[in-house]
Amino acid sequence: MRKLEQIYEGKAKKVFRTDDENVYLVQYKDDATAFNGLKKGTIEGKGVINNKVTNFLMQMLETKGIPTHYVQQLSDRETLVKRVQIVPLEVVVRNIAAGSLSKRLGLEEGTPLATTVLEYCYKNDELGDPMINETHVYAMNLATPEEMDTIRDYALKINAILRDYLKEANIDLIDFKLEFGRTPDGKIILADEISPDTCRFWDSKTMEKLDKDRFRRDLGNVEGAYHEVMKRLMGE
Ligand code: TMP
Ligand code: ASP
């Protein structure tokens, strides 16, 4: 597989075309941003950890019936993925109140939610990824009702699978963000990443934060927390 020209650079990853038109190459960076790019920094080794953790979790999800874009890990930072058109939605799933939900609704961080909360944000950096609902999705033709049924179903299944899986590693899954893509033949599959950048992971016993909140909130030991997640999941 030959790596061809770069077609996209995001805040944490670059995407390249390959000589297979149905396969893209994703390269994970150590760059970290928060608050829509206002805060910038580097988390040493993050790209390697997020690449490995994402691939590990996506392969696990595949075995449980969730279709993902994962094809093959090429190196510490590079992975082949299926070519998709990203549905421009950040799909946020929440089990415990934290972050922007706590702020918006005045719920103390750590408050259990009686049922799972599902939120959609329109992926648009200029607008700061505003929260929207399904009627906005249809009004802007971002996805069809059938696609949203699939996305909702997968998001809730992924939550149930990940929550149980992480519990075994003494990690509580507080909330997380998913992105989905459309394959050339119109199927919805899980894309992007699942990592300490995109999830809130709390140690089940101590409630210590093992995710990007350590960077967002200047809590220290950011690299250590990312490493701890990889070690608990993969033994590395
Ligand atoms: P929030 O509480 O800031 O809305 O974040 C909810 C979850 O989504 C949290 O696990 C972090 C993740 N997230 C991203 O992956 N990317 C983002 O740009 C934001 C704002 C949150
Ligand atoms: N990655 C996001 C940004 O900088 C924010 C975050 O993860 O907190 O836009």
JSON list of N, CA, C and O and ligand atoms in Angstrom, two decimals, residues 11 35-36 90-94 98-102 104 109 119 121 129 131 174-179 192 196-201 211-213 216-217, ligand 1:
[
{"chain": "A", "resi": 11, "resn": "LYS", "atom": "N", "xyz": [-7.22, 18.56, 13.89]},
{"chain": "A", "resi": 11, "resn": "LYS", "atom": "CA", "xyz": [-6.47, 19.01, 15.06]},
{"chain": "A", "resi": 11, "resn": "LYS", "atom": "C", "xyz": [-5.57, 17.91, 15.61]},
{"chain": "A", "resi": 11, "resn": "LYS", "atom": "O", "xyz": [-4.51, 18.20, 16.15]},
{"chain": "A", "resi": 35, "resn": "PHE", "atom": "N", "xyz": [-11.16, 23.65, 23.73]},
{"chain": "A", "resi": 35, "resn": "PHE", "atom": "CA", "xyz": [-12.00, 24.85, 23.60]},
{"chain": "A", "resi": 35, "resn": "PHE", "atom": "C", "xyz": [-11.97, 25.37, 22.16]},
{"chain": "A", "resi": 35, "resn": "PHE", "atom": "O", "xyz": [-11.64, 26.53, 21.91]},
{"chain": "A", "resi": 36, "resn": "ASN", "atom": "N", "xyz": [-12.25, 24.47, 21.23]},
{"chain": "A", "resi": 36, "resn": "ASN", "atom": "CA", "xyz": [-12.29, 24.78, 19.80]},
{"chain": "A", "resi": 36, "resn": "ASN", "atom": "C", "xyz": [-10.99, 25.42, 19.33]},
{"chain": "A", "resi": 36, "resn": "ASN", "atom": "O", "xyz": [-10.99, 26.40, 18.58]},
{"chain": "A", "resi": 90, "resn": "GLU", "atom": "N", "xyz": [-21.07, 15.37, 15.69]},
{"chain": "A", "resi": 90, "resn": "GLU", "atom": "CA", "xyz": [-20.41, 14.78, 16.85]},
{"chain": "A", "resi": 90, "resn": "GLU", "atom": "C", "xyz": [-21.53, 14.17, 17.67]},
{"chain": "A", "resi": 90, "resn": "GLU", "atom": "O", "xyz": [-22.45, 14.86, 18.10]},
{"chain": "A", "resi": 91, "resn": "VAL", "atom": "N", "xyz": [-21.47, 12.86, 17.83]},
{"chain": "A", "resi": 91, "resn": "VAL", "atom": "CA", "xyz": [-22.51, 12.14, 18.57]},
{"chain": "A", "resi": 91, "resn": "VAL", "atom": "C", "xyz": [-21.97, 11.90, 19.98]},
{"chain": "A", "resi": 91, "resn": "VAL", "atom": "O", "xyz": [-21.02, 11.15, 20.16]},
{"chain": "A", "resi": 92, "resn": "VAL", "atom": "N", "xyz": [-22.56, 12.58, 20.95]},
{"chain": "A", "resi": 92, "resn": "VAL", "atom": "CA", "xyz": [-22.07, 12.48, 22.33]},
{"chain": "A", "resi": 92, "resn": "VAL", "atom": "C", "xyz": [-23.01, 11.61, 23.14]},
{"chain": "A", "resi": 92, "resn": "VAL", "atom": "O", "xyz": [-24.24, 11.80, 23.10]},
{"chain": "A", "resi": 93, "resn": "VAL", "atom": "N", "xyz": [-22.43, 10.63, 23.85]},
{"chain": "A", "resi": 93, "resn": "VAL", "atom": "CA", "xyz": [-23.20, 9.73, 24.70]},
{"chain": "A", "resi": 93, "resn": "VAL", "atom": "C", "xyz": [-22.75, 9.97, 26.15]},
{"chain": "A", "resi": 93, "resn": "VAL", "atom": "O", "xyz": [-21.55, 10.04, 26.41]},
{"chain": "A", "resi": 94, "resn": "ARG", "atom": "N", "xyz": [-23.71, 10.11, 27.06]},
{"chain": "A", "resi": 94, "resn": "ARG", "atom": "CA", "xyz": [-23.36, 10.43, 28.45]},
{"chain": "A", "resi": 94, "resn": "ARG", "atom": "C", "xyz": [-24.05, 9.47, 29.42]},
{"chain": "A", "resi": 94, "resn": "ARG", "atom": "O", "xyz": [-25.26, 9.27, 29.34]},
{"chain": "A", "resi": 98, "resn": "ALA", "atom": "N", "xyz": [-21.05, 15.49, 33.43]},
{"chain": "A", "resi": 98, "resn": "ALA", "atom": "CA", "xyz": [-19.69, 16.07, 33.47]},
{"chain": "A", "resi": 98, "resn": "ALA", "atom": "C", "xyz": [-19.61, 17.13, 32.36]},
{"chain": "A", "resi": 98, "resn": "ALA", "atom": "O", "xyz": [-20.54, 17.26, 31.55]},
{"chain": "A", "resi": 99, "resn": "GLY", "atom": "N", "xyz": [-18.53, 17.88, 32.36]},
{"chain": "A", "resi": 99, "resn": "GLY", "atom": "CA", "xyz": [-18.21, 18.79, 31.26]},
{"chain": "A", "resi": 99, "resn": "GLY", "atom": "C", "xyz": [-19.33, 19.77, 30.94]},
{"chain": "A", "resi": 99, "resn": "GLY", "atom": "O", "xyz": [-19.94, 20.37, 31.83]},
{"chain": "A", "resi": 100, "resn": "SER", "atom": "N", "xyz": [-19.63, 19.90, 29.65]},
{"chain": "A", "resi": 100, "resn": "SER", "atom": "CA", "xyz": [-20.59, 20.92, 29.21]},
{"chain": "A", "resi": 100, "resn": "SER", "atom": "C", "xyz": [-22.01, 20.63, 29.69]},
{"chain": "A", "resi": 100, "resn": "SER", "atom": "O", "xyz": [-22.80, 21.55, 29.88]},
{"chain": "A", "resi": 101, "resn": "LEU", "atom": "N", "xyz": [-22.33, 19.36, 29.91]},
{"chain": "A", "resi": 101, "resn": "LEU", "atom": "CA", "xyz": [-23.68, 19.05, 30.43]},
{"chain": "A", "resi": 101, "resn": "LEU", "atom": "C", "xyz": [-23.84, 19.57, 31.86]},
{"chain": "A", "resi": 101, "resn": "LEU", "atom": "O", "xyz": [-24.87, 20.15, 32.22]},
{"chain": "A", "resi": 102, "resn": "SER", "atom": "N", "xyz": [-22.80, 19.36, 32.67]},
{"chain": "A", "resi": 102, "resn": "SER", "atom": "CA", "xyz": [-22.84, 19.85, 34.05]},
{"chain": "A", "resi": 102, "resn": "SER", "atom": "C", "xyz": [-23.03, 21.36, 34.08]},
{"chain": "A", "resi": 102, "resn": "SER", "atom": "O", "xyz": [-23.82, 21.88, 34.87]},
{"chain": "A", "resi": 104, "resn": "ARG", "atom": "N", "xyz": [-24.23, 23.34, 31.63]},
{"chain": "A", "resi": 104, "resn": "ARG", "atom": "CA", "xyz": [-25.49, 23.79, 31.03]},
{"chain": "A", "resi": 104, "resn": "ARG", "atom": "C", "xyz": [-26.69, 23.56, 31.94]},
{"chain": "A", "resi": 104, "resn": "ARG", "atom": "O", "xyz": [-27.59, 24.38, 32.03]},
{"chain": "A", "resi": 109, "resn": "GLU", "atom": "N", "xyz": [-20.61, 17.59, 38.61]},
{"chain": "A", "resi": 109, "resn": "GLU", "atom": "CA", "xyz": [-19.87, 16.52, 37.91]},
{"chain": "A", "resi": 109, "resn": "GLU", "atom": "C", "xyz": [-19.90, 15.26, 38.76]},
{"chain": "A", "resi": 109, "resn": "GLU", "atom": "O", "xyz": [-19.66, 15.31, 39.96]},
{"chain": "A", "resi": 119, "resn": "GLU", "atom": "N", "xyz": [-26.54, 13.31, 22.56]},
{"chain": "A", "resi": 119, "resn": "GLU", "atom": "CA", "xyz": [-26.55, 14.69, 22.03]},
{"chain": "A", "resi": 119, "resn": "GLU", "atom": "C", "xyz": [-25.89, 14.69, 20.66]},
{"chain": "A", "resi": 119, "resn": "GLU", "atom": "O", "xyz": [-25.00, 13.88, 20.39]},
{"chain": "A", "resi": 121, "resn": "CYS", "atom": "N", "xyz": [-23.92, 17.36, 17.91]},
{"chain": "A", "resi": 121, "resn": "CYS", "atom": "CA", "xyz": [-23.38, 18.68, 17.61]},
{"chain": "A", "resi": 121, "resn": "CYS", "atom": "C", "xyz": [-23.05, 18.71, 16.12]},
{"chain": "A", "resi": 121, "resn": "CYS", "atom": "O", "xyz": [-22.59, 17.70, 15.56]},
{"chain": "A", "resi": 129, "resn": "ASP", "atom": "N", "xyz": [-19.01, 24.08, 16.75]},
{"chain": "A", "resi": 129, "resn": "ASP", "atom": "CA", "xyz": [-19.75, 22.81, 16.91]},
{"chain": "A", "resi": 129, "resn": "ASP", "atom": "C", "xyz": [-21.04, 22.96, 17.73]},
{"chain": "A", "resi": 129, "resn": "ASP", "atom": "O", "xyz": [-21.17, 22.36, 18.81]},
{"chain": "A", "resi": 131, "resn": "MET", "atom": "N", "xyz": [-24.70, 22.60, 19.39]},
{"chain": "A", "resi": 131, "resn": "MET", "atom": "CA", "xyz": [-25.58, 21.45, 19.62]},
{"chain": "A", "resi": 131, "resn": "MET", "atom": "C", "xyz": [-26.85, 21.60, 18.79]},
{"chain": "A", "resi": 131, "resn": "MET", "atom": "O", "xyz": [-27.40, 22.70, 18.69]},
{"chain": "A", "resi": 174, "resn": "ILE", "atom": "N", "xyz": [-17.64, 7.79, 31.56]},
{"chain": "A", "resi": 174, "resn": "ILE", "atom": "CA", "xyz": [-18.51, 8.91, 31.95]},
{"chain": "A", "resi": 174, "resn": "ILE", "atom": "C", "xyz": [-19.30, 9.42, 30.74]},
{"chain": "A", "resi": 174, "resn": "ILE", "atom": "O", "xyz": [-20.52, 9.53, 30.77]},
{"chain": "A", "resi": 175, "resn": "ASP", "atom": "N", "xyz": [-18.57, 9.73, 29.66]},
{"chain": "A", "resi": 175, "resn": "ASP", "atom": "CA", "xyz": [-19.18, 10.17, 28.40]},
{"chain": "A", "resi": 175, "resn": "ASP", "atom": "C", "xyz": [-18.17, 10.02, 27.28]},
{"chain": "A", "resi": 175, "resn": "ASP", "atom": "O", "xyz": [-16.99, 9.75, 27.55]},
{"chain": "A", "resi": 176, "resn": "PHE", "atom": "N", "xyz": [-18.62, 10.16, 26.05]},
{"chain": "A", "resi": 176, "resn": "PHE", "atom": "CA", "xyz": [-17.69, 10.07, 24.92]},
{"chain": "A", "resi": 176, "resn": "PHE", "atom": "C", "xyz": [-18.35, 10.62, 23.67]},
{"chain": "A", "resi": 176, "resn": "PHE", "atom": "O", "xyz": [-19.56, 10.84, 23.63]},
{"chain": "A", "resi": 177, "resn": "LYS", "atom": "N", "xyz": [-17.51, 10.83, 22.66]},
{"chain": "A", "resi": 177, "resn": "LYS", "atom": "CA", "xyz": [-17.96, 11.40, 21.38]},
{"chain": "A", "resi": 177, "resn": "LYS", "atom": "C", "xyz": [-17.62, 10.44, 20.26]},
{"chain": "A", "resi": 177, "resn": "LYS", "atom": "O", "xyz": [-16.50, 9.90, 20.20]},
{"chain": "A", "resi": 178, "resn": "LEU", "atom": "N", "xyz": [-18.57, 10.21, 19.38]},
{"chain": "A", "resi": 178, "resn": "LEU", "atom": "CA", "xyz": [-18.35, 9.33, 18.23]},
{"chain": "A", "resi": 178, "resn": "LEU", "atom": "C", "xyz": [-18.59, 10.11, 16.94]},
{"chain": "A", "resi": 178, "resn": "LEU", "atom": "O", "xyz": [-19.33, 11.09, 16.93]},
{"chain": "A", "resi": 179, "resn": "GLU", "atom": "N", "xyz": [-17.97, 9.63, 15.86]},
{"chain": "A", "resi": 179, "resn": "GLU", "atom": "CA", "xyz": [-18.30, 10.13, 14.52]},
{"chain": "A", "resi": 179, "resn": "GLU", "atom": "C", "xyz": [-18.55, 8.93, 13.62]},
{"chain": "A", "resi": 179, "resn": "GLU", "atom": "O", "xyz": [-17.90, 7.90, 13.76]},
{"chain": "A", "resi": 192, "resn": "ASP", "atom": "N", "xyz": [-13.53, 7.84, 12.73]},
{"chain": "A", "resi": 192, "resn": "ASP", "atom": "CA", "xyz": [-12.76, 8.68, 13.66]},
{"chain": "A", "resi": 192, "resn": "ASP", "atom": "C", "xyz": [-12.04, 7.85, 14.71]},
{"chain": "A", "resi": 192, "resn": "ASP", "atom": "O", "xyz": [-11.38, 6.88, 14.35]},
{"chain": "A", "resi": 196, "resn": "PRO", "atom": "N", "xyz": [-8.54, 8.51, 24.82]},
{"chain": "A", "resi": 196, "resn": "PRO", "atom": "CA", "xyz": [-8.66, 9.47, 25.95]},
{"chain": "A", "resi": 196, "resn": "PRO", "atom": "C", "xyz": [-8.88, 10.91, 25.48]},
{"chain": "A", "resi": 196, "resn": "PRO", "atom": "O", "xyz": [-9.26, 11.76, 26.28]},
{"chain": "A", "resi": 197, "resn": "ASP", "atom": "N", "xyz": [-8.67, 11.19, 24.18]},
{"chain": "A", "resi": 197, "resn": "ASP", "atom": "CA", "xyz": [-9.01, 12.52, 23.64]},
{"chain": "A", "resi": 197, "resn": "ASP", "atom": "C", "xyz": [-10.52, 12.70, 23.52]},
{"chain": "A", "resi": 197, "resn": "ASP", "atom": "O", "xyz": [-11.02, 13.83, 23.59]},
{"chain": "A", "resi": 198, "resn": "THR", "atom": "N", "xyz": [-11.23, 11.62, 23.29]},
{"chain": "A", "resi": 198, "resn": "THR", "atom": "CA", "xyz": [-12.64, 11.73, 22.90]},
{"chain": "A", "resi": 198, "resn": "THR", "atom": "C", "xyz": [-13.60, 11.10, 23.92]},
{"chain": "A", "resi": 198, "resn": "THR", "atom": "O", "xyz": [-14.80, 11.00, 23.65]},
{"chain": "A", "resi": 199, "resn": "CYS", "atom": "N", "xyz": [-13.05, 10.63, 25.03]},
{"chain": "A", "resi": 199, "resn": "CYS", "atom": "CA", "xyz": [-13.89, 10.01, 26.07]},
{"chain": "A", "resi": 199, "resn": "CYS", "atom": "C", "xyz": [-13.52, 10.60, 27.42]},
{"chain": "A", "resi": 199, "resn": "CYS", "atom": "O", "xyz": [-12.41, 11.08, 27.60]},
{"chain": "A", "resi": 200, "resn": "ARG", "atom": "N", "xyz": [-14.45, 10.56, 28.37]},
{"chain": "A", "resi": 200, "resn": "ARG", "atom": "CA", "xyz": [-14.07, 10.79, 29.76]},
{"chain": "A", "resi": 200, "resn": "ARG", "atom": "C", "xyz": [-13.98, 9.43, 30.44]},
{"chain": "A", "resi": 200, "resn": "ARG", "atom": "O", "xyz": [-14.97, 8.69, 30.47]},
{"chain": "A", "resi": 201, "resn": "PHE", "atom": "N", "xyz": [-12.78, 9.13, 30.93]},
{"chain": "A", "resi": 201, "resn": "PHE", "atom": "CA", "xyz": [-12.51, 7.88, 31.64]},
{"chain": "A", "resi": 201, "resn": "PHE", "atom": "C", "xyz": [-12.14, 8.22, 33.08]},
{"chain": "A", "resi": 201, "resn": "PHE", "atom": "O", "xyz": [-11.21, 9.00, 33.29]},
{"chain": "A", "resi": 211, "resn": "ASP", "atom": "N", "xyz": [-8.04, 11.04, 31.24]},
{"chain": "A", "resi": 211, "resn": "ASP", "atom": "CA", "xyz": [-8.40, 11.48, 29.88]},
{"chain": "A", "resi": 211, "resn": "ASP", "atom": "C", "xyz": [-7.97, 12.92, 29.64]},
{"chain": "A", "resi": 211, "resn": "ASP", "atom": "O", "xyz": [-7.30, 13.52, 30.47]},
{"chain": "A", "resi": 212, "resn": "LYS", "atom": "N", "xyz": [-8.43, 13.47, 28.52]},
{"chain": "A", "resi": 212, "resn": "LYS", "atom": "CA", "xyz": [-7.99, 14.79, 28.08]},
{"chain": "A", "resi": 212, "resn": "LYS", "atom": "C", "xyz": [-8.40, 15.93, 29.01]},
{"chain": "A", "resi": 212, "resn": "LYS", "atom": "O", "xyz": [-7.86, 17.03, 28.90]},
{"chain": "A", "resi": 213, "resn": "ASP", "atom": "N", "xyz": [-9.32, 15.69, 29.94]},
{"chain": "A", "resi": 213, "resn": "ASP", "atom": "CA", "xyz": [-9.63, 16.73, 30.93]},
{"chain": "A", "resi": 213, "resn": "ASP", "atom": "C", "xyz": [-8.37, 17.13, 31.71]},
{"chain": "A", "resi": 213, "resn": "ASP", "atom": "O", "xyz": [-8.27, 18.26, 32.19]},
{"chain": "A", "resi": 216, "resn": "ARG", "atom": "N", "xyz": [-7.15, 19.77, 29.41]},
{"chain": "A", "resi": 216, "resn": "ARG", "atom": "CA", "xyz": [-8.07, 20.92, 29.36]},
{"chain": "A", "resi": 216, "resn": "ARG", "atom": "C", "xyz": [-8.00, 21.74, 30.64]},
{"chain": "A", "resi": 216, "resn": "ARG", "atom": "O", "xyz": [-8.08, 22.95, 30.61]},
{"chain": "A", "resi": 217, "resn": "ARG", "atom": "N", "xyz": [-7.88, 21.05, 31.78]},
{"chain": "A", "resi": 217, "resn": "ARG", "atom": "CA", "xyz": [-7.99, 21.72, 33.08]},
{"chain": "A", "resi": 217, "resn": "ARG", "atom": "C", "xyz": [-6.65, 21.86, 33.80]},
{"chain": "A", "resi": 217, "resn": "ARG", "atom": "O", "xyz": [-6.62, 22.15, 35.01]},
{"chain": "B", "resi": 1, "resn": "TMP", "atom": "P1", "xyz": [-18.37, 18.02, 26.63]},
{"chain": "B", "resi": 1, "resn": "TMP", "atom": "O1", "xyz": [-18.80, 17.71, 28.03]},
{"chain": "B", "resi": 1, "resn": "TMP", "atom": "O2", "xyz": [-17.27, 19.05, 26.57]},
{"chain": "B", "resi": 1, "resn": "TMP", "atom": "O3", "xyz": [-19.53, 18.37, 25.74]},
{"chain": "B", "resi": 1, "resn": "TMP", "atom": "O4", "xyz": [-17.73, 16.68, 26.04]},
{"chain": "B", "resi": 1, "resn": "TMP", "atom": "C1", "xyz": [-18.45, 15.49, 25.96]},
{"chain": "B", "resi": 1, "resn": "TMP", "atom": "C2", "xyz": [-17.55, 14.37, 25.47]},
{"chain": "B", "resi": 1, "resn": "TMP", "atom": "O5", "xyz": [-17.16, 14.58, 24.13]},
{"chain": "B", "resi": 1, "resn": "TMP", "atom": "C3", "xyz": [-16.25, 14.23, 26.27]},
{"chain": "B", "resi": 1, "resn": "TMP", "atom": "O6", "xyz": [-16.02, 12.84, 26.47]},
{"chain": "B", "resi": 1, "resn": "TMP", "atom": "C4", "xyz": [-15.19, 14.80, 25.38]},
{"chain": "B", "resi": 1, "resn": "TMP", "atom": "C5", "xyz": [-15.74, 14.62, 24.00]},
{"chain": "B", "resi": 1, "resn": "TMP", "atom": "N1", "xyz": [-15.41, 15.74, 23.11]},
{"chain": "B", "resi": 1, "resn": "TMP", "atom": "C6", "xyz": [-14.67, 15.51, 21.96]},
{"chain": "B", "resi": 1, "resn": "TMP", "atom": "O7", "xyz": [-14.27, 14.38, 21.68]},
{"chain": "B", "resi": 1, "resn": "TMP", "atom": "N2", "xyz": [-14.41, 16.56, 21.14]},
{"chain": "B", "resi": 1, "resn": "TMP", "atom": "C7", "xyz": [-14.82, 17.82, 21.40]},
{"chain": "B", "resi": 1, "resn": "TMP", "atom": "O8", "xyz": [-14.54, 18.74, 20.62]},
{"chain": "B", "resi": 1, "resn": "TMP", "atom": "C8", "xyz": [-15.59, 18.04, 22.60]},
{"chain": "B", "resi": 1, "resn": "TMP", "atom": "C9", "xyz": [-16.08, 19.42, 22.94]},
{"chain": "B", "resi": 1, "resn": "TMP", "atom": "C10", "xyz": [-15.85, 16.97, 23.40]}
]
